[in-house]
Tab-separated table of C-alpha atoms and ligand atoms in Angstrom:
chain	number	residue	atom	x	y	z
I	1	MET	CA	13.790	15.904	15.817
I	2	LEU	CA	17.124	15.431	14.059
I	3	ARG	CA	19.903	17.532	15.541
I	4	GLN	CA	22.745	16.276	13.358
I	5	PRO	CA	23.074	16.629	9.558
I	6	PHE	CA	21.186	13.797	7.924
I	7	VAL	CA	23.895	11.492	6.596
I	8	VAL	CA	23.332	8.243	4.744
I	9	ALA	CA	26.508	6.141	4.480
I	10	VAL	CA	26.595	3.571	1.671
I	11	ASP	CA	29.615	1.274	1.915
I	12	GLY	CA	30.577	-1.966	0.240
I	13	PRO	CA	33.014	-3.685	-2.131
I	14	ALA	CA	33.770	-2.809	-5.757
I	15	ALA	CA	30.954	-2.877	-8.307
I	16	ALA	CA	28.272	-3.816	-5.782
I	17	GLY	CA	25.896	-1.155	-7.090
I	18	LYS	CA	26.629	1.391	-4.344
I	19	GLY	CA	26.937	4.302	-6.749
I	20	THR	CA	23.662	3.642	-8.559
I	21	LEU	CA	21.849	3.196	-5.280
I	22	ALA	CA	23.407	6.190	-3.520
I	23	LYS	CA	22.675	8.543	-6.420
I	24	ARG	CA	19.050	7.469	-6.781
I	25	LEU	CA	18.510	7.508	-3.028
I	26	ALA	CA	19.952	11.025	-2.797
I	27	ASP	CA	17.549	12.213	-5.538
I	28	GLU	CA	14.647	10.497	-3.841
I	29	ILE	CA	15.229	12.060	-0.424
I	30	GLY	CA	16.545	15.387	-1.717
I	31	LEU	CA	20.114	15.293	-0.392
I	32	PRO	CA	23.425	16.036	-2.155
I	33	TYR	CA	25.390	12.976	-3.267
I	34	LEU	CA	29.144	12.354	-3.141
I	35	ASP	CA	30.907	9.387	-4.744
I	36	THR	CA	33.971	9.278	-2.479
I	37	GLY	CA	35.701	6.713	-4.709
I	38	LEU	CA	36.192	9.553	-7.175
I	39	LEU	CA	38.459	11.319	-4.676
I	40	TYR	CA	40.853	8.348	-4.565
I	41	ARG	CA	40.544	7.863	-8.311
I	42	ALA	CA	41.368	11.532	-8.947
I	43	VAL	CA	44.432	11.438	-6.677
I	44	ALA	CA	45.593	8.273	-8.465
I	45	ARG	CA	44.962	9.880	-11.868
I	46	ARG	CA	47.030	12.924	-10.934
I	47	MET	CA	49.872	10.669	-9.817
I	48	LEU	CA	49.806	8.615	-13.027
I	49	ASP	CA	49.784	11.830	-15.077
I	50	VAL	CA	53.130	12.826	-13.598
I	51	SER	CA	54.508	9.257	-13.675
I	52	GLU	CA	54.390	8.741	-9.915
I	53	ASP	CA	53.946	5.128	-8.849
I	54	PRO	CA	51.206	4.883	-6.191
I	55	ALA	CA	52.754	1.657	-4.892
I	56	HIS	CA	55.947	3.436	-3.856
I	57	THR	CA	55.317	7.185	-3.782
I	58	SER	CA	53.194	9.201	-1.385
I	59	GLY	CA	50.084	10.695	-2.961
I	60	LEU	CA	49.815	13.420	-0.320
I	61	GLU	CA	50.936	16.244	-2.588
I	62	GLN	CA	48.437	15.235	-5.274
I	63	ALA	CA	45.680	14.838	-2.657
I	64	GLU	CA	46.369	18.322	-1.334
I	65	GLY	CA	46.319	19.723	-4.872
I	66	LEU	CA	42.983	18.137	-5.767
I	67	SER	CA	40.475	20.501	-7.373
I	68	PRO	CA	36.763	20.031	-8.172
I	69	GLU	CA	37.638	19.762	-11.892
I	70	ASP	CA	39.761	16.680	-11.177
I	71	LEU	CA	36.597	14.854	-10.142
I	72	LEU	CA	34.930	15.594	-13.468
I	73	ARG	CA	37.594	14.008	-15.657
I	74	GLY	CA	36.429	11.382	-18.110
I	75	ASP	CA	39.379	9.047	-17.537
I	76	LEU	CA	38.840	8.065	-13.903
I	77	ARG	CA	37.039	4.765	-14.507
I	78	VAL	CA	39.672	2.844	-16.443
I	79	PRO	CA	41.462	-0.325	-15.272
I	80	GLU	CA	44.817	1.371	-14.556
I	81	VAL	CA	43.074	3.920	-12.333
I	82	ASP	CA	41.090	1.114	-10.584
I	83	ARG	CA	44.402	-0.416	-9.540
I	84	ALA	CA	46.175	2.833	-8.737
I	85	ALA	CA	43.221	4.125	-6.659
I	86	SER	CA	43.250	1.017	-4.530
I	87	LEU	CA	47.001	1.480	-3.925
I	88	VAL	CA	46.740	5.165	-3.088
I	89	ALA	CA	43.776	4.440	-0.789
I	90	ARG	CA	46.133	2.424	1.426
I	91	GLN	CA	48.174	5.480	2.282
I	92	PRO	CA	47.149	6.861	5.697
I	93	GLU	CA	48.293	10.407	4.870
I	94	VAL	CA	46.141	10.478	1.732
I	95	ARG	CA	43.091	9.174	3.595
I	96	HIS	CA	43.692	11.732	6.322
I	97	ALA	CA	43.936	14.569	3.799
I	98	LEU	CA	40.553	13.597	2.324
I	99	VAL	CA	38.595	13.359	5.594
I	100	GLY	CA	37.799	17.086	5.804
I	101	VAL	CA	36.490	17.319	2.223
I	102	GLN	CA	34.089	14.457	2.876
I	103	ARG	CA	32.850	15.786	6.225
I	104	ARG	CA	32.390	19.333	4.947
I	105	PHE	CA	30.335	18.046	2.026
I	106	ALA	CA	27.546	17.071	4.451
I	107	ASP	CA	27.863	20.147	6.689
I	108	GLU	CA	25.005	22.219	5.389
I	109	ARG	CA	22.249	19.943	4.239
I	110	GLY	CA	23.432	16.449	5.076
I	111	ALA	CA	24.327	14.057	2.258
I	112	VAL	CA	24.374	10.559	0.857
I	113	LEU	CA	27.973	9.361	0.438
I	114	ASP	CA	29.206	6.067	-0.954
I	115	GLY	CA	32.592	4.474	-0.370
I	116	ARG	CA	34.356	1.956	1.846
I	117	ASP	CA	34.719	3.688	5.224
I	118	ILE	CA	31.865	6.198	5.340
I	119	GLY	CA	29.963	4.494	8.166
I	120	THR	CA	33.076	3.331	10.020
I	121	VAL	CA	35.471	6.308	9.858
I	122	ILE	CA	34.126	9.392	8.070
I	123	PHE	CA	30.646	9.487	9.638
I	124	PRO	CA	30.594	6.979	12.502
I	125	ASP	CA	27.401	8.655	13.765
I	126	ALA	CA	25.573	8.612	10.420
I	127	LEU	CA	21.865	8.198	10.929
I	128	VAL	CA	21.612	5.509	8.264
I	129	LYS	CA	24.355	3.036	7.326
I	130	LEU	CA	23.926	0.651	4.441
I	131	TYR	CA	26.388	-2.044	3.412
I	132	VAL	CA	25.719	-3.039	-0.182
I	133	THR	CA	27.310	-6.207	-1.484
I	134	ALA	CA	26.974	-9.122	-3.923
I	135	SER	CA	29.021	-12.165	-4.930
I	136	PRO	CA	32.204	-11.443	-6.943
I	137	ALA	CA	30.650	-13.184	-9.986
I	138	ALA	CA	27.534	-10.986	-9.899
I	139	ARG	CA	29.616	-7.854	-9.410
I	140	ALA	CA	31.949	-8.773	-12.284
I	141	LEU	CA	29.032	-9.292	-14.651
I	142	ARG	CA	27.495	-5.979	-13.607
I	143	ARG	CA	30.760	-4.103	-14.159
I	144	TYR	CA	31.289	-5.878	-17.509
I	145	LEU	CA	27.877	-4.850	-18.833
I	146	GLN	CA	28.204	-1.350	-17.332
I	147	THR	CA	31.438	-0.769	-19.250
I	148	GLY	CA	30.070	-1.780	-22.647
I	149	GLY	CA	30.583	-5.563	-22.361
I	150	ASP	CA	28.568	-7.838	-24.583
I	151	THR	CA	27.888	-11.503	-23.765
I	152	THR	CA	27.372	-12.385	-27.436
I	153	ARG	CA	30.920	-11.327	-28.357
I	154	PRO	CA	33.541	-14.061	-28.938
I	155	GLY	CA	35.904	-14.271	-25.954
I	156	TRP	CA	33.524	-12.511	-23.565
I	157	GLU	CA	34.024	-15.164	-20.884
I	158	GLU	CA	37.736	-14.380	-20.777
I	159	GLU	CA	37.037	-10.644	-20.455
I	160	LEU	CA	34.572	-11.359	-17.648
I	161	ARG	CA	37.104	-13.556	-15.845
I	162	GLU	CA	39.679	-10.759	-15.965
I	163	ILE	CA	37.208	-8.329	-14.407
I	164	GLU	CA	36.350	-10.805	-11.662
I	165	THR	CA	40.044	-11.343	-10.913
I	166	SER	CA	40.610	-7.606	-10.656
I	167	ILE	CA	37.542	-7.152	-8.416
I	168	ARG	CA	38.718	-9.939	-6.105
I	169	ALA	CA	42.192	-8.356	-5.929
I	170	ARG	CA	40.695	-4.980	-4.974
I	171	ASP	CA	38.388	-6.615	-2.388
I	172	GLU	CA	41.437	-8.243	-0.854
I	173	ALA	CA	43.503	-5.025	-0.898
I	174	ASP	CA	40.645	-2.876	0.451
I	175	SER	CA	39.840	-5.336	3.253
I	176	ALA	CA	43.417	-6.129	4.257
I	177	ARG	CA	44.817	-2.596	4.494
I	178	GLU	CA	45.613	-1.213	7.922
I	179	THR	CA	43.998	2.207	7.600
I	180	ALA	CA	40.214	2.293	7.271
I	181	PRO	CA	39.803	-1.200	5.805
I	182	LEU	CA	36.567	-2.188	4.144
I	183	ARG	CA	34.370	-3.701	6.851
I	184	ILE	CA	30.751	-3.669	7.902
I	185	ALA	CA	29.942	-1.099	10.581
I	186	GLU	CA	28.271	-2.748	13.586
I	187	ASP	CA	25.104	-0.724	13.094
I	188	ALA	CA	24.936	-1.022	9.289
I	189	VAL	CA	22.134	-2.819	7.484
I	190	MET	CA	23.423	-5.196	4.814
I	191	ILE	CA	21.756	-5.430	1.408
I	192	VAL	CA	22.859	-8.403	-0.722
I	193	THR	CA	22.036	-7.473	-4.289
I	194	ASP	CA	22.763	-10.655	-6.314
I	195	ASP	CA	19.106	-11.255	-7.093
I	196	MET	CA	17.862	-7.681	-6.917
I	197	ASP	CA	17.560	-5.120	-9.694
I	198	ALA	CA	18.309	-1.429	-9.096
I	199	ASN	CA	14.644	-0.632	-8.323
I	200	ALA	CA	14.414	-3.362	-5.712
I	201	VAL	CA	17.625	-2.157	-4.036
I	202	LEU	CA	16.327	1.416	-3.977
I	203	ALA	CA	12.972	0.320	-2.492
I	204	GLU	CA	14.770	-1.617	0.241
I	205	ALA	CA	17.043	1.343	1.031
I	206	ILE	CA	14.076	3.723	1.245
I	207	ARG	CA	12.348	1.329	3.630
I	208	ILE	CA	15.470	1.257	5.847
I	209	VAL	CA	15.774	5.076	5.802
I	210	LYS	CA	12.112	5.468	6.814
I	211	ASP	CA	12.535	2.964	9.639
I	212	ARG	CA	15.581	4.810	10.961
I	213	LEU	CA	13.835	8.181	10.753
I	214	ALA	CA	10.823	6.817	12.608
I	215	ALA	CA	13.092	5.337	15.297
I	216	ALA	CA	15.024	8.640	15.666
I	217	ASP	CA	11.851	10.716	16.077
Y	301	CDP	O1	33.154	1.962	-8.214
Y	301	CDP	P1	34.096	0.986	-7.555
Y	301	CDP	O2	33.423	0.255	-6.450
Y	301	CDP	O3	34.792	0.108	-8.534
Y	301	CDP	O4	35.287	1.794	-6.910
Y	301	CDP	P2	35.266	3.216	-6.229
Y	301	CDP	O5	34.166	3.299	-5.219
Y	301	CDP	O6	35.288	4.253	-7.289
Y	301	CDP	O7	36.651	3.233	-5.421
Y	301	CDP	C1	37.907	3.098	-6.040
Y	301	CDP	C2	38.925	2.695	-4.970
Y	301	CDP	O8	39.045	3.774	-4.033
Y	301	CDP	C3	38.545	1.472	-4.140
Y	301	CDP	O9	39.077	0.272	-4.651
Y	301	CDP	C4	39.113	1.778	-2.776
Y	301	CDP	O10	40.429	1.295	-2.661
Y	301	CDP	C5	39.176	3.280	-2.713
Y	301	CDP	N1	38.163	3.885	-1.832
Y	301	CDP	C6	38.414	3.934	-0.491
Y	301	CDP	O11	39.420	3.415	-0.030
Y	301	CDP	N2	37.560	4.574	0.361
Y	301	CDP	C7	36.443	5.137	-0.107
Y	301	CDP	N3	35.637	5.770	0.746
Y	301	CDP	C8	36.144	5.073	-1.484
Y	301	CDP	C9	37.021	4.424	-2.331
């Protein structure tokens, strides 16, 4: 019997397919889903709106003022917010302010959460921990196509290169920061998605969840 809320932690680097997997997995097993990257994006967005520079200004006030509507904004997945979110995510006081929101989300029914530190910091006792990754080139292509890219357009290779450069920069920043860096939890199962489509990744994740449930019984 499970005595703790059923938490599935899905961590990994930018554009690895965590979000797609976590959402579909949550639907499949009937748990609420939280994209924790949106929290950092929304704090960054609020800072940019009032011309605060996340490289030099604390985002604590904006983190404390976060409302559910902020997470629904349509302008959270744009390149300037990618960069600003990664900067604001380095700030220990911002991370600290967002811990409670993430933990409370799973209080009642458990949850599937995706991010960078879910299995290492937010839910170190999560029943299932997945680490979803792929090569920077595969992730860049995925993000390019996801955001309306077209590989028949003149100059597409240059656009793709820019995305890969930005992904590598975020990988570096997310892994090198002192507070809650991106790393694989010791008890996480890694899924490398270069040669897998979304269905194959979901099937693999479901298999891992079933294994863990059987082992916890
Ligand atoms: O979707 P993508 O992988 O591009 O990014 P995201 O998950 O929306 O996260 C945006 C940024 O927030 C990341 O680059 C991280 O710096 C930060 N983040 C974090 O530090 N911890 C989390 N649990 C989630 C996101």
